[in-house]
Short mmCIF file of C-alpha atoms and ligand atoms in Angstrom, two decimals:
data_model
loop_
_atom_site.label_atom_id
_atom_site.label_comp_id
_atom_site.label_asym_id
_atom_site.label_seq_id
_atom_site.Cartn_x
_atom_site.Cartn_y
_atom_site.Cartn_z
CA MET A 1 16.29 35.13 3.95
CA GLU A 2 19.69 34.94 4.32
CA LYS A 3 21.17 32.10 2.13
CA PRO A 4 21.16 32.41 -1.61
CA LEU A 5 18.68 30.91 -4.24
CA PHE A 6 21.15 29.12 -6.16
CA ILE A 7 20.67 29.18 -10.36
CA LEU A 8 22.45 26.64 -11.65
CA ASN A 9 22.56 26.39 -15.63
CA GLY A 10 24.05 23.40 -17.84
CA PRO A 11 25.95 22.74 -20.85
CA ASN A 12 25.40 25.19 -23.88
CA LEU A 13 23.25 27.70 -22.36
CA ASN A 14 26.24 29.96 -22.18
CA ARG A 15 25.28 30.22 -26.55
CA LEU A 16 21.40 31.11 -26.01
CA GLY A 17 20.86 34.33 -27.85
CA THR A 18 22.57 32.51 -31.02
CA ARG A 19 21.79 29.08 -29.97
CA GLU A 20 18.89 27.57 -32.10
CA PRO A 21 16.87 30.77 -31.71
CA GLN A 22 13.66 28.32 -33.30
CA ILE A 23 13.61 26.72 -30.36
CA TYR A 24 15.47 28.54 -27.09
CA GLY A 25 14.46 31.98 -28.37
CA SER A 26 16.84 34.93 -28.74
CA VAL A 27 17.21 35.93 -24.83
CA THR A 28 20.46 35.68 -23.84
CA LEU A 29 21.84 34.27 -20.85
CA SER A 30 22.44 37.24 -18.55
CA ASP A 31 19.57 38.79 -19.96
CA ILE A 32 17.94 35.47 -18.05
CA GLU A 33 20.30 36.42 -15.11
CA ALA A 34 18.69 39.93 -14.93
CA SER A 35 15.27 38.59 -15.22
CA CYS A 36 15.85 36.23 -11.87
CA ARG A 37 17.18 39.00 -9.94
CA ALA A 38 14.50 41.08 -10.96
CA ALA A 39 11.62 38.34 -10.02
CA VAL A 40 11.38 38.32 -6.36
CA PRO A 41 12.90 41.82 -4.67
CA GLY A 42 15.28 41.29 -1.26
CA LEU A 43 16.16 37.56 -2.75
CA ALA A 44 19.54 37.17 -2.69
CA VAL A 45 20.35 35.19 -6.25
CA ASP A 46 23.60 33.04 -7.15
CA PHE A 47 23.10 32.75 -11.01
CA ARG A 48 26.19 30.13 -12.51
CA GLN A 49 26.66 28.03 -15.50
CA THR A 50 28.81 25.37 -16.55
CA ASN A 51 29.86 23.06 -19.62
CA PHE A 52 31.34 21.15 -17.40
CA GLU A 53 29.53 17.97 -15.43
CA GLY A 54 32.02 17.71 -12.16
CA GLU A 55 31.56 21.34 -11.59
CA LEU A 56 27.81 21.52 -11.75
CA VAL A 57 27.89 18.23 -8.92
CA ASP A 58 30.39 20.44 -7.25
CA TRP A 59 27.79 23.06 -7.26
CA VAL A 60 25.04 20.98 -5.65
CA HIS A 61 27.34 20.01 -2.73
CA GLU A 62 28.18 23.47 -2.29
CA ALA A 63 24.26 24.62 -2.25
CA ILE A 64 23.46 21.55 0.77
CA GLU A 65 25.14 23.91 3.06
CA LYS A 66 24.55 27.52 1.10
CA ALA A 67 21.85 27.40 -0.65
CA ALA A 68 18.24 28.03 0.72
CA ALA A 69 16.42 26.37 -2.84
CA ILE A 70 18.22 25.48 -6.09
CA VAL A 71 16.73 26.00 -9.57
CA ILE A 72 18.17 24.67 -12.40
CA ASN A 73 18.23 24.15 -16.02
CA PRO A 74 20.41 20.82 -16.51
CA ALA A 75 20.18 21.19 -20.23
CA ALA A 76 21.24 18.06 -21.77
CA TRP A 77 22.68 16.48 -18.57
CA SER A 78 18.71 16.11 -16.97
CA PHE A 79 18.41 13.08 -19.76
CA THR A 80 22.11 11.47 -18.77
CA SER A 81 23.77 11.98 -15.74
CA LEU A 82 22.88 9.88 -12.49
CA ALA A 83 25.85 11.66 -10.71
CA LEU A 84 23.69 14.76 -10.88
CA LEU A 85 20.74 12.66 -10.17
CA ASP A 86 22.71 11.49 -6.42
CA ALA A 87 23.78 14.69 -5.61
CA LEU A 88 20.38 16.00 -6.16
CA LYS A 89 19.11 13.87 -4.02
CA MET A 90 21.52 14.79 -1.06
CA TYR A 91 20.30 18.29 -1.09
CA PRO A 92 17.79 19.10 1.99
CA GLY A 93 16.01 22.03 -0.19
CA PRO A 94 13.30 23.24 -2.83
CA ILE A 95 14.96 22.21 -6.20
CA VAL A 96 12.51 23.67 -9.17
CA GLU A 97 13.55 21.83 -12.44
CA VAL A 98 13.51 24.65 -15.64
CA HIS A 99 13.55 23.83 -18.93
CA ILE A 100 13.37 26.51 -22.20
CA SER A 101 11.55 24.30 -24.10
CA ASN A 102 9.06 22.00 -23.85
CA ILE A 103 10.70 18.86 -23.28
CA HIS A 104 7.96 16.77 -23.76
CA ARG A 105 7.29 17.44 -27.91
CA ARG A 106 10.86 17.00 -28.20
CA GLU A 107 12.59 14.06 -29.44
CA ALA A 108 12.46 11.27 -27.29
CA HIS A 109 15.69 11.67 -25.99
CA TYR A 110 14.28 14.82 -24.17
CA HIS A 111 11.54 12.72 -22.70
CA HIS A 112 13.14 11.03 -19.57
CA SER A 113 14.72 13.65 -17.41
CA TYR A 114 16.90 12.33 -14.59
CA VAL A 115 16.38 15.61 -12.04
CA SER A 116 12.54 15.04 -12.35
CA LEU A 117 12.92 12.19 -10.05
CA VAL A 118 13.78 14.23 -7.29
CA ALA A 119 12.73 17.72 -8.54
CA THR A 120 9.60 19.61 -6.44
CA ALA A 121 8.53 20.92 -9.27
CA VAL A 122 8.79 20.89 -13.10
CA ILE A 123 8.88 24.18 -15.47
CA ALA A 124 8.90 23.38 -19.30
CA GLY A 125 8.15 25.06 -22.26
CA LEU A 126 8.04 28.75 -21.23
CA GLY A 127 10.61 29.73 -22.59
CA ALA A 128 13.21 31.78 -20.66
CA GLU A 129 10.04 33.28 -18.70
CA GLY A 130 10.10 29.92 -17.33
CA TYR A 131 13.15 30.86 -14.86
CA PRO A 132 11.76 34.00 -13.13
CA ALA A 133 8.37 32.12 -12.39
CA ALA A 134 10.62 29.52 -11.04
CA VAL A 135 12.40 31.70 -9.11
CA ARG A 136 8.97 32.96 -7.68
CA ALA A 137 7.83 29.47 -7.21
CA ALA A 138 11.19 28.86 -5.02
CA ALA A 139 10.16 32.09 -3.21
CA ALA A 140 6.66 30.93 -2.51
CA ILE A 141 7.52 27.02 -1.27
CA LEU A 142 10.08 28.66 0.93
CA ASP A 143 7.68 31.31 2.76
CA PRO A 144 6.03 29.80 5.82
CA THR A 145 3.34 31.60 5.64
CA ASN A 146 2.26 30.96 2.29
CA PRO A 147 -0.52 28.26 1.81
CA SER A 148 -0.86 27.83 -1.44
CA ALA A 149 2.95 26.08 -1.37
CA ILE A 150 3.60 22.31 -1.91
CA ARG A 151 6.42 21.80 0.18
C1 DHK B 201 18.44 23.24 -23.26
C2 DHK B 201 18.99 22.00 -23.39
O1 DHK B 201 20.24 22.29 -23.28
C3 DHK B 201 18.81 20.81 -24.20
O2 DHK B 201 19.47 19.78 -23.63
C4 DHK B 201 17.37 20.16 -23.34
C5 DHK B 201 17.48 22.61 -22.63
C6 DHK B 201 16.66 21.42 -23.38
C7 DHK B 201 16.07 23.53 -22.00
O3 DHK B 201 14.74 23.45 -22.97
O4 DHK B 201 16.01 24.39 -21.83
O5 DHK B 201 16.67 19.51 -24.25
#
């Protein structure tokens, strides 16, 4: 696969490891990056994190030309950002949305994700394991010989 998989992370995820470990566990974002790179041997991965909404929108624009698929944890912007939704609407490839926690079991303001309106699939509540699972799912969707993938 020539084009890489973009793995995009939103606000506060750079604090994983010390951030609310009772909700997010004690795995760091660089641990998660390593698990994503190991998930599908040979799959090129471009792993990024930002606390700036416009930068995430810019990365989605960049993905339109450059990414085979997007795995995204939009974090808090999942529930607030129409700008991110509008950017993702322009992306032609698979989008796998990941949340470390089960957002549907948390406070009501975490229940409605705008990103889920355009996501091919959503993973929530698997902890950090949700990321390599999303990478494998994206690779399966991109594999034309894989009969089980939903496209
Ligand atoms: C991460 C966040 O930062 C929160 O805003 C979301 C999500 C949940 C997560 O579970 O990965 O509520």
